[in-house]
Short mmCIF file of C-alpha atoms in Angstrom, two decimals:
data_model
loop_
_atom_site.label_atom_id
_atom_site.label_comp_id
_atom_site.label_asym_id
_atom_site.label_seq_id
_atom_site.Cartn_x
_atom_site.Cartn_y
_atom_site.Cartn_z
CA MET A 1 -19.41 52.54 -27.80
CA ASN A 2 -20.40 51.50 -30.95
CA ILE A 3 -18.04 48.25 -31.92
CA THR A 4 -18.49 46.29 -35.33
CA ILE A 5 -17.87 42.82 -35.93
CA ASN A 6 -16.62 41.95 -39.24
CA GLU A 7 -17.39 38.26 -39.98
CA GLU A 8 -14.63 37.62 -42.17
CA LEU A 9 -11.98 39.03 -39.70
CA ARG A 10 -13.69 36.91 -37.04
CA SER A 11 -13.68 33.68 -39.35
CA PHE A 12 -9.48 33.80 -39.44
CA ILE A 13 -9.79 33.16 -35.63
CA ASP A 14 -9.32 29.47 -34.83
CA PRO A 15 -12.60 28.79 -32.52
CA LEU A 16 -11.62 27.97 -28.88
CA THR A 17 -12.64 24.59 -27.04
CA HIS A 18 -14.92 24.06 -24.78
CA ASN A 19 -12.23 24.08 -22.03
CA GLU A 20 -10.31 26.98 -23.46
CA TYR A 21 -13.49 29.26 -23.50
CA ALA A 22 -14.29 28.18 -20.04
CA ALA A 23 -10.66 29.12 -18.80
CA LEU A 24 -10.99 32.58 -20.57
CA GLU A 25 -14.64 33.20 -18.89
CA ARG A 26 -13.62 32.21 -15.60
CA SER A 27 -10.32 34.37 -15.58
CA LEU A 28 -12.27 37.44 -16.74
CA LEU A 29 -14.86 37.17 -14.28
CA ALA A 30 -12.04 36.85 -11.64
CA GLU A 31 -9.81 39.41 -12.90
CA GLY A 32 -11.89 41.40 -15.40
CA CYS A 33 -10.45 42.13 -18.62
CA ARG A 34 -7.05 43.41 -18.12
CA ASP A 35 -5.91 43.80 -22.03
CA ALA A 36 -7.56 46.32 -23.98
CA LEU A 37 -9.64 45.53 -27.40
CA VAL A 38 -7.99 46.87 -30.43
CA LEU A 39 -10.34 48.93 -32.77
CA TRP A 40 -9.92 50.26 -36.01
CA GLY A 41 -12.21 52.92 -36.35
CA GLU A 42 -15.40 50.88 -35.20
CA VAL A 43 -14.27 47.64 -36.61
CA LEU A 44 -12.84 45.06 -33.83
CA ILE A 45 -9.79 43.32 -35.04
CA ASP A 46 -8.51 41.67 -31.76
CA GLY A 47 -10.26 40.22 -28.91
CA HIS A 48 -13.37 38.64 -30.30
CA ASN A 49 -13.53 36.14 -27.55
CA ARG A 50 -12.91 38.63 -24.62
CA TYR A 51 -15.69 40.91 -26.32
CA ASP A 52 -18.11 37.99 -26.32
CA ILE A 53 -17.91 36.79 -22.50
CA CYS A 54 -17.55 40.71 -21.72
CA SER A 55 -20.72 41.62 -23.46
CA LYS A 56 -22.40 38.30 -21.74
CA HIS A 57 -21.44 38.97 -18.11
CA ASN A 58 -21.63 43.13 -18.58
CA ILE A 59 -17.74 42.97 -17.63
CA GLU A 60 -15.97 46.46 -18.47
CA PHE A 61 -13.04 46.65 -20.66
CA ARG A 62 -10.84 48.85 -21.99
CA THR A 63 -10.26 49.87 -26.25
CA VAL A 64 -7.41 51.19 -28.20
CA GLN A 65 -7.14 52.20 -31.65
CA ASN A 66 -4.91 51.06 -33.91
CA THR A 67 -4.55 53.82 -36.86
CA ASN A 68 -1.86 52.37 -39.17
CA PHE A 69 -4.41 51.05 -41.56
CA ALA A 70 -5.22 52.59 -44.60
CA SER A 71 -7.98 49.93 -45.55
CA LEU A 72 -9.31 46.78 -44.61
CA ASP A 73 -7.11 44.64 -46.86
CA ASP A 74 -4.38 46.19 -44.37
CA VAL A 75 -6.57 45.25 -41.23
CA MET A 76 -6.80 41.53 -43.08
CA LEU A 77 -3.18 41.30 -43.59
CA TRP A 78 -2.07 42.57 -39.98
CA VAL A 79 -4.56 39.93 -38.59
CA ILE A 80 -3.42 36.96 -40.50
CA ASP A 81 -0.03 37.87 -40.02
CA ASN A 82 -0.59 37.76 -36.46
CA HIS A 83 -2.36 34.98 -36.41
CA LEU A 84 0.36 32.71 -38.56
CA ALA A 85 2.81 34.24 -36.07
CA ARG A 86 0.95 31.96 -32.91
CA ARG A 87 1.97 28.44 -32.16
CA SER A 88 -1.70 27.63 -31.14
CA VAL A 89 -3.07 28.09 -34.68
CA SER A 90 -4.08 24.57 -36.27
CA ASP A 91 -2.22 23.64 -39.50
CA TYR A 92 -5.65 23.98 -41.22
CA GLN A 93 -6.38 27.31 -40.17
CA ARG A 94 -2.89 28.64 -41.17
CA GLY A 95 -3.06 27.00 -44.55
CA VAL A 96 -6.41 28.99 -45.14
CA LEU A 97 -4.75 32.09 -43.90
CA ALA A 98 -1.89 31.97 -46.04
CA LEU A 99 -4.06 31.33 -48.78
CA ARG A 100 -6.04 34.48 -48.16
CA LYS A 101 -3.07 36.33 -47.56
CA LYS A 102 -1.92 35.38 -51.20
CA ASP A 103 -5.35 36.28 -52.70
CA ILE A 104 -5.05 39.79 -51.19
CA VAL A 105 -1.58 40.64 -52.32
CA ALA A 106 -2.24 39.04 -55.41
CA ALA A 107 -5.56 41.54 -55.93
CA ARG A 108 -3.20 44.53 -54.68
CA VAL A 109 -0.86 43.56 -57.50
CA ALA A 110 -3.34 43.50 -60.11
CA GLN A 111 -4.99 46.35 -58.59
CA ARG A 112 -1.59 48.42 -59.10
CA ALA A 113 -0.99 47.04 -62.39
CA ALA A 114 -4.15 48.29 -63.64
CA GLU A 115 -3.66 51.86 -62.35
CA PRO A 116 -1.60 54.86 -64.10
CA ASP A 117 1.57 55.66 -62.44
CA ALA A 118 1.21 58.31 -59.88
CA PRO A 119 3.89 61.18 -59.97
CA ALA A 120 5.98 60.30 -57.04
CA GLU A 121 6.58 63.00 -54.38
CA PRO A 122 10.01 64.32 -54.32
CA ASP A 123 10.41 63.95 -50.44
CA ALA A 124 8.18 60.76 -49.85
CA ALA A 125 9.91 57.68 -48.88
CA LYS A 126 9.92 54.65 -50.73
CA VAL A 127 8.36 51.58 -48.66
CA PRO A 128 9.39 48.29 -49.99
CA GLU A 129 6.57 46.26 -50.90
CA SER A 130 6.25 42.19 -49.72
CA PRO A 131 6.63 40.17 -52.92
CA PRO A 132 3.62 38.65 -54.16
CA TRP A 133 3.49 34.93 -53.47
CA ASN A 134 3.79 33.48 -56.85
CA THR A 135 3.88 29.62 -55.82
CA ARG A 136 2.15 27.27 -53.62
CA GLU A 137 5.83 26.92 -51.95
CA ASP A 138 5.45 30.37 -50.79
CA VAL A 139 2.21 29.58 -48.86
CA ALA A 140 3.31 26.69 -47.64
CA LYS A 141 6.69 28.28 -46.26
CA ALA A 142 4.38 30.86 -44.48
CA ALA A 143 1.86 28.58 -43.06
CA ARG A 144 4.52 26.27 -42.34
CA VAL A 145 3.30 23.05 -43.67
CA SER A 146 4.06 21.09 -46.82
CA SER A 147 2.98 22.08 -50.17
CA ASN A 148 0.99 18.94 -50.21
CA THR A 149 -0.80 20.42 -47.49
CA ILE A 150 -1.67 23.43 -48.92
CA SER A 151 -2.93 21.47 -52.05
CA GLN A 152 -5.11 19.44 -49.84
CA ILE A 153 -6.48 22.66 -48.18
CA GLU A 154 -7.45 24.25 -51.28
CA ARG A 155 -9.68 21.20 -52.50
CA ILE A 156 -11.40 21.36 -49.16
CA GLN A 157 -11.97 25.14 -49.61
CA LYS A 158 -13.27 24.41 -53.32
CA ALA A 159 -15.34 21.03 -52.55
CA ALA A 160 -16.12 20.48 -48.82
CA THR A 161 -19.52 21.35 -47.05
CA PRO A 162 -19.87 23.50 -44.10
CA GLU A 163 -19.93 20.56 -42.00
CA LEU A 164 -17.25 19.04 -43.35
CA VAL A 165 -15.01 22.24 -42.83
CA GLU A 166 -16.18 22.56 -39.28
CA ALA A 167 -15.05 19.15 -38.71
CA VAL A 168 -11.71 19.87 -40.13
CA ARG A 169 -11.59 23.10 -37.81
CA ALA A 170 -12.24 21.09 -34.91
CA GLY A 171 -9.72 18.59 -34.94
CA THR A 172 -12.41 15.70 -35.94
CA ILE A 173 -10.74 14.53 -39.04
CA SER A 174 -7.38 15.61 -40.24
CA ILE A 175 -6.74 17.48 -43.39
CA ASN A 176 -5.48 14.52 -45.71
CA ALA A 177 -8.61 12.68 -44.93
CA ALA A 178 -11.17 15.39 -45.32
CA ALA A 179 -9.11 16.46 -48.78
CA ASN A 180 -10.92 12.79 -49.81
CA VAL A 181 -13.93 13.02 -48.16
CA ALA A 182 -14.66 16.48 -50.00
CA SER A 183 -14.23 14.48 -53.72
CA LEU A 184 -17.46 12.83 -52.59
CA PRO A 185 -21.20 14.53 -53.00
CA GLU A 186 -22.17 16.96 -50.90
CA ALA A 187 -24.96 14.64 -49.14
CA VAL A 188 -22.31 11.75 -48.52
CA GLN A 189 -20.33 14.30 -46.90
CA LYS A 190 -22.98 15.38 -44.50
CA ALA A 191 -23.78 12.12 -43.83
CA ALA A 192 -20.19 11.02 -42.99
CA VAL A 193 -19.82 13.99 -40.60
CA ALA A 194 -23.27 13.11 -38.90
CA GLY A 195 -21.59 9.93 -38.53
CA GLY A 196 -19.04 10.90 -36.48
CA LYS A 197 -15.15 10.44 -36.32
CA LYS A 198 -14.90 6.67 -37.23
CA GLU A 199 -17.45 7.25 -39.84
CA LEU A 200 -15.32 9.91 -41.75
CA GLN A 201 -12.50 7.52 -41.23
CA GLN A 202 -13.59 5.11 -43.01
CA MET A 203 -14.98 7.13 -45.80
CA ALA A 204 -11.55 8.67 -46.35
CA ARG A 205 -10.26 5.35 -46.89
CA GLN A 206 -12.55 4.11 -48.99
CA VAL A 207 -11.88 7.12 -51.47
CA ARG A 208 -8.38 6.47 -51.05
CA GLU A 209 -8.82 2.63 -51.88
CA GLN A 210 -10.99 3.96 -54.83
CA LYS A 211 -8.49 5.79 -55.99
CA ALA A 212 -5.50 3.46 -55.88
CA GLY A 213 -7.78 0.87 -57.55
CA SER A 214 -8.41 3.25 -60.66
CA ARG A 215 -5.11 3.66 -61.39
CA PRO A 216 -3.76 1.80 -64.40
CA PRO A 217 -1.51 -1.15 -63.41
CA LYS A 218 2.46 -0.60 -64.17
CA GLU A 219 3.24 -2.37 -67.24
CA LYS A 220 5.45 -5.06 -66.82
CA GLU A 221 8.85 -4.89 -68.09
CA PRO A 222 9.64 -7.45 -70.50
CA GLU A 223 11.62 -10.35 -69.08
CA ALA A 224 15.34 -10.79 -69.98
CA ASP A 225 16.21 -13.85 -72.22
CA VAL A 226 18.82 -15.00 -70.11
CA GLU A 227 19.31 -18.10 -72.34
CA GLY A 228 19.80 -16.08 -75.54
CA GLU A 229 22.22 -13.67 -73.96
CA LEU A 230 24.62 -16.28 -72.89
CA ARG A 231 24.26 -17.95 -75.74
CA ALA A 232 25.52 -15.10 -77.46
CA GLN A 233 28.31 -14.43 -75.30
CA VAL A 234 29.58 -17.99 -75.86
CA ALA A 235 29.50 -17.62 -79.40
CA ALA A 236 31.75 -14.09 -79.53
CA LEU A 237 33.92 -15.90 -77.04
CA ARG A 238 34.60 -18.49 -79.24
CA GLU A 239 34.85 -16.17 -82.53
CA LYS A 240 37.32 -14.59 -80.49
CA VAL A 241 38.84 -18.02 -79.40
CA ASP A 242 39.33 -18.56 -83.08
CA ALA A 243 40.54 -15.87 -84.03
CA LEU A 244 43.70 -15.77 -81.41
CA THR A 245 44.21 -19.47 -82.82
CA ALA A 246 44.51 -18.41 -86.11
CA GLU A 247 46.73 -15.39 -85.47
CA ASN A 248 49.00 -18.01 -83.29
CA ASN A 249 49.41 -20.22 -86.06
CA GLN A 250 50.17 -17.76 -88.16
CA LEU A 251 52.88 -16.59 -86.01
CA ARG A 252 53.86 -20.27 -85.62
CA GLN A 253 54.60 -20.37 -89.32
CA GLN A 254 56.35 -17.48 -89.71
CA LEU A 255 58.95 -18.26 -87.05
CA GLY A 256 59.10 -21.74 -88.59
CA ILE A 257 58.01 -23.75 -85.34
#
């Protein structure tokens, strides 16, 4: 049986920790591979870790075909949705998956808009299309993270070195800290990753402090002239008193008092 590994599909899966991989390996060696691997044609779409271990130890496994997909994009969306629904997937990986889904959906919408309208078949059932994700808030909601976290993940994807990305995936550094370190030159990023967790945290803190120091200071509001205001109020009160006194004197004259 020829099984093909699509590396992009494989990248959607958070790597198992050493302990998780060892536990899965012990289970497969003791009980065999009970769950079938899922294929689309020859492409493996679910069960990558089990396939690796079974191949390594010559453990027999079953496969099932999922024939519901018309294209590799359909497969990717299915894999993404499956992983977004899993609690074990990290915030970073969920953000990456949601952003990838956004790209796929946006590309489909653009392609559909560029194609001439095909005549609809009379008996064809209309399948409702999922709406395109037009905002960062849509992506954040699907990934169950904040919009700010999605923005940080985008910065990591654009500027982080592979070493820094791997550190985020492994949980060595937080998304927030990695987004700060990603603003540094590649050589500095690599050196920080090589220095370990403390070095990464220190580098991220330095970047935050530099950003805070580069912000223009807030302009101080002009201090209120308290004494001048009081003098003005006193003068206004005196004018009122003088006016009332004059009015009172006028009334007294009219009454002959």
